[in-house]
Amino acid sequence: MIPIKLEIQGLYSYQEKQTIDFTQLTAAGLFGIFGQVGSGKSSVLEAILLALYGNTERLSNRGERNSMVNLQSSVLSISLEFNAGKNNQNTYKASYQAKRDPKNFDNIKPAEHIFYHLSNGSWVPTEQKGEELVGMKMEHFRQTVIIPQGKFRDFIEQKPKERADMMKELFGLEKFDLADKTKRLMSQIRERKIQLETLLGGLEEYTEEFLTENLEQQKQLALKKEEQTKELTSKEAALQKANIIKEKAEQLAGLKNELASLEKKEGHYQQQRKILDQYQKALVHFKPLLDQIKEKEFDLEKYEVSVTDCERFKTSYEKSVEVLELKYQKLYEDYGKKGEKEARIRDLQQVKEFNKLLEQKLPLRQKYLQLEKETSSYQEKADNLSKKIQEMELQLEKMDVPEMEWVSQLENTYRELKQNIVQLEKLEGFQRQLENEKQAIDQNRKEILEGLNSKNDSLEAVIENENARLEKLEKERENLLQQKGLLSYTRVLEEGEPCPLCGSKDHPAPLHPDFDEDFLSKNHTELQATKNQLDKIRQAQTTLEKKQIQWETIHTRVTESQRETDLLAKRNRELIVPLEEKNLDSISQLAAHLDACKRVLKEEKALQMDLKKLRGEMQSSQREAEKDLAAFHETQKKLDTLTTRIEAKQNEVHYSDLLDKYKGVEESKIDTDIHKVKQYIEDLEVALPRAQDALKAERQKQATNLANLDNFKKQLKSSQENHQKLVSQLKTNLDTHGFENKEIVIQLLEKELDVDQIANEIKAFDRQKDLTLAEIQKLESQEAVKNFQPETFNALEQEYFSQKTILDKTKEALSLLQNKILEIKNKLAEKEQQQKELRKVENRENNLKELNRLFSGSGFVKFVSNIYLKELVQTANLRFMKLTKNNLSLDIDEGNIFWVTDHLNGGRKRLLKTLSGGQTFQASLCLALALAEKVKSLNRAEQSFFFLDEGFGALDKNALRIVFNTLKSLRHENRIVGIISHVEELQQEIEVYAQVELDGEKGSKIAYSF
């Protein structure tokens, strides 16, 4: 979280609205908020906490909220704009407002707390709250981002459990609490084990012996099926043969029934034959004749009407023909003068063309003279370009240009050699670093062993000796305690009296009544010292084991680095060998030679480009010359053609008076005169054909009418004669074919019988009858068909189906047995698979039991929390050791207790609380900054924000100087640190700050140093 702008009104001493712009403050990296005691500096942090969490540490939400509101204000308003989220890339605004009750001054209404998200330049309300946006609870925020006054040392003074719980909540270490998950997995695996055992219990009957027994039964049934199949095949062949005879016998019976049915229909088809014969006679001999008589009667009526109409039109046509002949004669005389007028129109058209050609000749003549001048200048330019090209080609021939493939190979070799050399240098530096680390580890191991004052390099032997000594001391302590306990009984022993413990009356060697407490105290001191020494040795053993692992890791990395170095050196030799023939046995010679090759190639490329450019210019010049020469010849050709056309056009004008009159005259004037003449000719051409057509049409109508009159008279006479002949022919046919009158024939024809259909039906009946008789005779000629007995066939059929039933039962039994065998095989495979899975489940159950033992009681979470704290201490030491000039370093044990290693006193450890005030401040600051760094990494942010409210007034000059140095060192780090203080010396050390001043009337005011 990084603040952008904070607005405060009505909070404590902030009577009027004040705005703190953090933009320039945070840009400085280290800034301050300074002011006198009580000016309202710490209220800035409380305002941020209120805006984000709606709460502060100083006052509770219930009953004390009214004390926050300025007595001169009716509203408490706080607005905080800040960046948060991943890499602080999102912008948010928190608004907190609380108002006084107008009716009760001391009552503060519930606050309105709203968060906004900046989207597309606008503030959009969001349901997320401060804890979710910042990513941590308020108490953790106060220990990692904003540390209020007096709370700077809270983290190092926390109890170990509270510190571990903070790590768990802050970094989400609850994900390492795997006890419940392990239990759930154990429950699931146990359920699965029970399921598998239950399933295997149901598969006990499925064995290999059971499978072998069923396979033997399958073999016997297969042999039985084969024998029954052969017997069924034999019976099936006999039944098929008998079935063919049966079908033929049934067919014979059916044919006899069909023949009886056909004989019953014989009378009907005899009657149809008679009707069909009469209808065919009427159709052939009478229908055409009756149709002709009817047609002739229609013609007679028609021709009588036509003769009457033609006689009426004859007179009217004679009068109209006379009028049209007079009109046509007049137009024909005018049309005789048309040729002369058309000839003059053609001459006028030629005069127009003549004038146009004269206009075209002038610009064409000018273009001809210009092209003739330009063509002569191209030859000189072509000669100059040709000379330059020959000079460049000769220069290219003299150059020694290397092959591109060779240059590319050299460049690749040089690049790889250069990269390998850089990598070798890095590897050498890395190896030196690793060797230094190995030496440091060896030195550390030596120091640890020297610190134990052990002459034996084996810590196991030392631990064994210390354990033996500890055991001896514990036994000695036990004896001393027993002696001390028996002293009370020793004092009451009297000779001849029974012992209170054993009852003996003899007391040969009683304990001395005066027990020396110094022996017990000395034993206790030695025992405690031995335990401490043993703990120290074990810690040293753990440290040495870690160092050994680090040493082995570094040794492996050194080996790998050396192997990589050897490979790179070998590769460099492989690259140099092929180049030695060219006297290139070093990378500097290779670089020089490569530069020379590139320079020659560059020069050759430049010459090629210049040569290409000159050739292009020459080709372009040739194309332009050829183009202009072609245009010159074309223009000359056009000019000669135009002159010839002008002379020809002048000869085409037959009327010289028109050429004299219209030469040079505008085309529109000539077109007007031509149009007038053409219009007269067009009108004449339209009127004369129309008159001729009208006369011709009228004469045609007159001739047609006369021809029709003559024709209709002839047709009328012919139709009367033909009608009489047809009537006579009809009477003769009636007598010949035995019909009483024509009405009987007409009635018969009106039936419109389908002759073909009836004839086909009669033929089909006859054919069917003949075929049936022939088929009956064919079947009766077969003795087996004629003597067929149904009882014999039924018996044979019964035998076949009985045998088929037996075979089907055998097949069914075989199929059931095959399915059973398949089921047994599947069950055996399933049984094997489940047994295999059961073994896996049992193995996993054992593993989960071990994990459950390890994860129970949140032990793993505590272990991971301790790792996070150790990493935190390592990060803090990077700064703390610099600040203490490598005299002190922080450490934390397995119980999450902070220790300090004093390197000035042989690396001995002491509790963190033993540090001085200034050193405690440095340790607290380093741990707080390290914690903030971890939170920054958790939020994946490039910058972290850290706000410290600490007066520093209780520090002496030396401690204050340490504070100054510590704060100065923060300027060079990529973090934002804010300091709230009233110490003037500190204000002089920080250039960018905000000044808070308390005005008696207007409240706290904000000013800036910039």
Coordinates of C-alpha atoms in Angstrom, one line a residue, residues 100-420:
R100 CA -22.6 14.6 15.5
D101 CA -26.3 14.2 16.5
P102 CA -27.8 17.7 16.1
K103 CA -30.0 17.1 19.1
N104 CA -27.2 15.5 21.3
F105 CA -23.8 17.1 21.0
D106 CA -22.0 14.1 22.7
N107 CA -23.7 11.5 20.5
I108 CA -21.8 10.5 17.3
K109 CA -23.9 8.8 14.6
P110 CA -22.6 5.5 13.1
A111 CA -19.9 6.3 10.6
E112 CA -20.3 5.9 6.8
H113 CA -17.4 3.9 5.5
I114 CA -17.2 3.4 1.7
F115 CA -14.4 2.2 -0.6
Y116 CA -14.0 3.2 -4.3
H117 CA -12.0 1.8 -7.2
L118 CA -10.6 4.1 -9.9
S119 CA -11.8 2.8 -13.3
N120 CA -11.5 4.8 -16.6
G121 CA -10.9 8.0 -14.7
S122 CA -14.0 7.7 -12.4
W123 CA -14.5 6.5 -8.8
V124 CA -16.6 3.3 -8.8
P125 CA -17.9 2.0 -5.4
T126 CA -16.6 -1.5 -4.5
E127 CA -17.7 -4.1 -2.0
Q128 CA -14.1 -4.9 -1.0
K129 CA -12.9 -3.6 2.4
G130 CA -9.6 -2.3 3.6
E131 CA -8.3 -5.6 5.0
E132 CA -9.0 -7.3 1.6
L133 CA -7.5 -4.4 -0.4
V134 CA -4.3 -4.0 1.7
G135 CA -4.0 -7.8 2.2
M136 CA -3.5 -7.9 6.0
K137 CA -5.3 -7.4 9.3
M138 CA -5.0 -4.1 11.2
E139 CA -2.7 -5.5 13.9
H140 CA -0.3 -6.8 11.3
F141 CA -0.6 -3.6 9.3
R142 CA 0.5 -1.7 12.5
Q143 CA 3.6 -3.9 12.8
T144 CA 4.7 -4.0 9.1
V145 CA 3.5 -0.8 7.4
I146 CA 2.4 1.9 9.9
I147 CA 3.9 1.6 13.4
P148 CA 2.2 4.0 15.8
Q149 CA 4.0 5.8 18.6
G150 CA 5.3 3.5 21.4
K151 CA 4.7 0.3 19.3
F152 CA 8.0 0.1 17.5
R153 CA 9.4 -2.6 19.7
D154 CA 6.1 -4.7 19.8
F155 CA 7.4 -7.3 17.3
I156 CA 10.6 -8.2 19.1
E157 CA 8.8 -8.1 22.5
Q158 CA 6.0 -10.5 21.4
K159 CA 5.7 -13.9 22.9
P160 CA 7.0 -16.7 20.7
K161 CA 3.5 -18.1 20.1
E162 CA 2.1 -14.7 19.2
R163 CA 5.0 -14.2 16.8
A164 CA 4.4 -17.6 15.2
D165 CA 0.7 -16.9 14.9
M166 CA 1.5 -13.6 13.2
M167 CA 3.7 -15.3 10.6
K168 CA 0.9 -17.8 10.1
E169 CA -1.8 -15.2 9.4
L170 CA 0.4 -12.7 7.5
F171 CA 1.9 -15.3 5.1
G172 CA -1.0 -17.7 4.9
L173 CA 0.9 -20.6 6.6
E174 CA -2.3 -22.3 7.5
K175 CA -1.9 -24.0 4.2
F176 CA 0.8 -26.1 5.9
D177 CA -1.6 -27.3 8.6
L178 CA -2.1 -30.6 6.9
A179 CA -3.3 -32.7 9.9
D180 CA -7.0 -32.5 8.9
K181 CA -6.3 -33.2 5.3
T182 CA -4.2 -36.2 6.3
K183 CA -7.0 -37.5 8.5
R184 CA -9.5 -37.1 5.7
L185 CA -7.1 -39.0 3.4
M186 CA -6.7 -41.7 6.0
S187 CA -10.5 -42.0 6.4
Q188 CA -10.9 -42.2 2.6
I189 CA -8.1 -44.8 2.3
R190 CA -9.6 -46.9 5.1
E191 CA -13.0 -46.8 3.4
R192 CA -11.3 -47.9 0.2
K193 CA -9.5 -50.7 2.0
I194 CA -12.8 -52.0 3.4
Q195 CA -14.4 -51.8 0.0
L196 CA -11.6 -53.7 -1.6
E197 CA -11.6 -56.4 1.2
T198 CA -15.4 -56.7 0.8
L199 CA -15.0 -57.0 -3.0
L200 CA -12.3 -59.6 -2.7
G201 CA -14.5 -61.6 -0.2
G202 CA -17.1 -61.8 -2.9
L203 CA -14.5 -63.2 -5.4
E204 CA -13.2 -66.0 -3.3
E205 CA -15.0 -68.7 -5.3
Y206 CA -13.4 -67.6 -8.6
T207 CA -10.2 -69.7 -8.8
E208 CA -8.0 -71.2 -11.6
E209 CA -9.3 -74.7 -10.7
F210 CA -12.9 -73.5 -11.2
L211 CA -11.9 -72.1 -14.6
T212 CA -10.3 -75.4 -15.7
E213 CA -13.4 -77.4 -14.7
N214 CA -15.6 -75.2 -16.8
L215 CA -13.3 -75.3 -19.8
E216 CA -13.5 -79.1 -19.8
Q217 CA -17.3 -78.9 -19.8
Q218 CA -17.1 -76.5 -22.7
K219 CA -15.0 -79.0 -24.7
Q220 CA -17.5 -81.9 -24.2
L221 CA -20.5 -79.7 -25.2
A222 CA -18.7 -78.6 -28.3
L223 CA -18.2 -82.3 -29.4
K224 CA -21.9 -83.0 -28.7
K225 CA -23.0 -79.9 -30.7
E226 CA -20.9 -81.1 -33.7
E227 CA -22.6 -84.6 -33.8
Q228 CA -26.1 -83.0 -33.5
T229 CA -25.4 -80.6 -36.2
K230 CA -24.5 -83.4 -38.7
E231 CA -27.7 -85.2 -37.9
L232 CA -29.8 -82.1 -38.3
T233 CA -28.2 -81.3 -41.7
S234 CA -29.2 -84.8 -43.0
K235 CA -32.8 -84.3 -41.8
E236 CA -32.9 -80.8 -43.3
A237 CA -31.9 -82.1 -46.8
A238 CA -34.8 -84.7 -46.7
L239 CA -37.3 -82.1 -45.5
Q240 CA -36.3 -79.6 -48.3
K241 CA -36.8 -82.3 -50.9
A242 CA -40.3 -83.2 -49.5
N243 CA -41.1 -79.6 -49.2
I244 CA -40.6 -79.1 -53.0
I245 CA -43.1 -82.0 -53.8
K246 CA -45.5 -80.5 -51.3
E247 CA -45.4 -77.1 -53.0
K248 CA -46.0 -78.6 -56.4
A249 CA -49.0 -80.6 -55.1
E250 CA -50.5 -77.4 -53.6
Q251 CA -49.8 -75.7 -56.9
L252 CA -51.8 -78.4 -58.8
A253 CA -54.8 -78.1 -56.5
G254 CA -54.7 -74.3 -57.0
L255 CA -54.6 -74.6 -60.8
K256 CA -57.6 -76.9 -60.9
N257 CA -59.6 -74.4 -58.8
E258 CA -58.5 -71.6 -61.2
L259 CA -59.6 -73.6 -64.3
A260 CA -63.1 -74.1 -62.7
S261 CA -63.3 -70.3 -62.2
L262 CA -62.3 -69.6 -65.8
E263 CA -65.0 -71.9 -67.2
K264 CA -67.7 -70.0 -65.4
K265 CA -66.6 -66.7 -67.2
E266 CA -66.8 -68.3 -70.7
G267 CA -70.4 -66.9 -71.5
H268 CA -69.5 -63.3 -70.6
Y269 CA -66.6 -63.2 -73.0
Q270 CA -68.7 -64.7 -75.9
Q271 CA -71.1 -61.8 -75.5
Q272 CA -68.2 -59.3 -75.5
R273 CA -66.9 -60.8 -78.8
K274 CA -70.3 -60.1 -80.5
I275 CA -70.5 -56.5 -79.3
L276 CA -66.9 -55.8 -80.3
D277 CA -67.6 -57.1 -83.9
Q278 CA -70.6 -54.8 -84.4
Y279 CA -68.7 -51.8 -83.0
Q280 CA -65.7 -52.4 -85.2
K281 CA -68.0 -52.5 -88.4
A282 CA -69.6 -49.2 -87.4
L283 CA -66.3 -47.7 -86.6
V284 CA -64.7 -48.7 -89.9
H285 CA -67.6 -48.4 -92.5
F286 CA -69.9 -45.6 -91.1
K287 CA -68.0 -43.2 -88.8
P288 CA -65.8 -41.7 -91.5
L289 CA -68.8 -41.3 -93.8
L290 CA -71.0 -39.7 -91.2
D291 CA -68.1 -37.3 -90.3
Q292 CA -67.8 -36.2 -93.9
I293 CA -71.5 -35.6 -94.3
K294 CA -71.5 -33.4 -91.2
E295 CA -68.5 -31.5 -92.5
K296 CA -70.1 -30.9 -95.9
E297 CA -73.3 -29.5 -94.4
F298 CA -71.1 -27.0 -92.4
D299 CA -69.3 -25.9 -95.6
L300 CA -72.5 -25.3 -97.5
E301 CA -73.7 -22.8 -94.9
K302 CA -70.4 -21.1 -94.8
Y303 CA -70.0 -20.6 -98.5
E304 CA -73.5 -19.1 -99.0
V305 CA -72.7 -16.3 -96.4
S306 CA -69.3 -15.6 -98.0
V307 CA -70.7 -15.1 -101.5
T308 CA -73.2 -12.5 -100.2
D309 CA -70.5 -10.4 -98.4
C310 CA -68.1 -10.3 -101.4
E311 CA -70.7 -8.9 -103.8
R312 CA -71.4 -6.1 -101.3
F313 CA -67.7 -5.0 -101.0
K314 CA -67.0 -5.0 -104.8
T315 CA -68.5 -1.4 -105.5
S316 CA -66.8 0.4 -102.5
Y317 CA -63.3 -0.8 -103.5
E318 CA -63.5 0.6 -107.0
K319 CA -64.1 4.2 -105.7
S320 CA -61.3 4.3 -103.1
V321 CA -58.6 3.0 -105.6
E322 CA -59.3 6.0 -108.0
V323 CA -58.6 8.6 -105.2
L324 CA -55.3 7.0 -104.0
E325 CA -53.9 6.8 -107.6
L326 CA -54.1 10.6 -108.0
K327 CA -52.3 11.3 -104.7
Y328 CA -49.4 8.9 -105.5
Q329 CA -48.7 10.5 -108.9
K330 CA -48.1 13.9 -107.4
L331 CA -45.6 12.7 -104.7
Y332 CA -43.7 10.5 -107.3
E333 CA -42.9 13.6 -109.5
D334 CA -41.4 15.4 -106.4
Y335 CA -39.3 12.4 -105.5
G336 CA -37.5 12.4 -108.8
K337 CA -35.3 15.4 -107.7
K338 CA -34.1 13.6 -104.5
G339 CA -30.7 12.4 -106.0
E340 CA -29.3 15.9 -106.6
K341 CA -30.1 17.1 -103.1
E342 CA -28.5 14.0 -101.5
A343 CA -25.3 14.5 -103.6
R344 CA -25.0 18.1 -102.3
I345 CA -25.5 16.9 -98.7
R346 CA -22.6 14.4 -99.3
D347 CA -20.4 17.1 -100.6
L348 CA -21.2 19.3 -97.5
Q349 CA -20.2 16.3 -95.3
Q350 CA -16.8 16.1 -97.2
V351 CA -16.3 19.8 -96.7
K352 CA -16.7 19.3 -93.0
E353 CA -14.1 16.6 -92.9
F354 CA -11.8 18.7 -95.0
N355 CA -12.0 21.6 -92.5
K356 CA -11.3 19.2 -89.6
L357 CA -8.2 17.8 -91.3
L358 CA -6.8 21.3 -91.8
E359 CA -7.3 21.9 -88.1
Q360 CA -5.4 18.7 -87.1
K361 CA -2.4 19.4 -89.4
L362 CA -1.1 22.5 -87.6
P363 CA -0.3 21.0 -84.0
L364 CA 0.9 17.7 -85.6
R365 CA 3.5 19.7 -87.6
Q366 CA 4.7 21.5 -84.5
K367 CA 5.1 18.2 -82.6
Y368 CA 7.1 16.7 -85.5
L369 CA 9.6 19.6 -85.4
Q370 CA 10.0 19.3 -81.6
L371 CA 10.6 15.5 -81.6
E372 CA 13.2 15.8 -84.4
K373 CA 15.2 18.1 -82.1
E374 CA 15.0 15.9 -79.0
T375 CA 16.0 12.7 -80.7
S376 CA 19.4 14.0 -81.7
S377 CA 20.4 14.7 -78.0
Y378 CA 20.0 11.0 -76.7
Q379 CA 23.0 9.5 -78.4
E380 CA 25.5 11.7 -76.7
K381 CA 24.1 10.8 -73.2
A382 CA 24.2 7.1 -74.0
D383 CA 27.9 7.3 -74.9
N384 CA 28.8 8.9 -71.6
L385 CA 26.9 6.3 -69.5
S386 CA 28.5 3.4 -71.4
K387 CA 32.0 4.7 -70.7
K388 CA 31.3 5.0 -66.9
I389 CA 29.9 1.4 -66.8
Q390 CA 33.0 0.0 -68.5
E391 CA 35.3 1.7 -65.9
M392 CA 33.2 0.3 -62.9
E393 CA 33.2 -3.2 -64.3
L394 CA 37.0 -3.1 -64.7
Q395 CA 37.3 -1.9 -61.0
L396 CA 35.1 -4.8 -59.8
E397 CA 37.2 -7.4 -61.7
K398 CA 40.4 -6.1 -59.9
M399 CA 38.8 -6.5 -56.4
D400 CA 39.6 -9.7 -54.3
V401 CA 36.0 -10.3 -52.9
P402 CA 35.7 -13.1 -50.3
E403 CA 32.9 -15.7 -50.4
M404 CA 29.8 -14.8 -48.4
E405 CA 29.7 -18.3 -47.0
W406 CA 33.2 -17.9 -45.7
V407 CA 32.5 -14.5 -44.1
S408 CA 29.3 -15.9 -42.5
Q409 CA 31.3 -18.8 -41.1
L410 CA 33.9 -16.5 -39.7
E411 CA 31.3 -14.2 -38.2
N412 CA 29.5 -17.2 -36.5
T413 CA 32.9 -18.5 -35.2
Y414 CA 33.9 -15.0 -33.9
R415 CA 30.5 -14.5 -32.1
E416 CA 30.7 -18.0 -30.5
L417 CA 34.3 -17.4 -29.4
K418 CA 33.5 -14.1 -27.9
Q419 CA 30.5 -15.5 -26.0
N420 CA 32.6 -18.4 -24.8

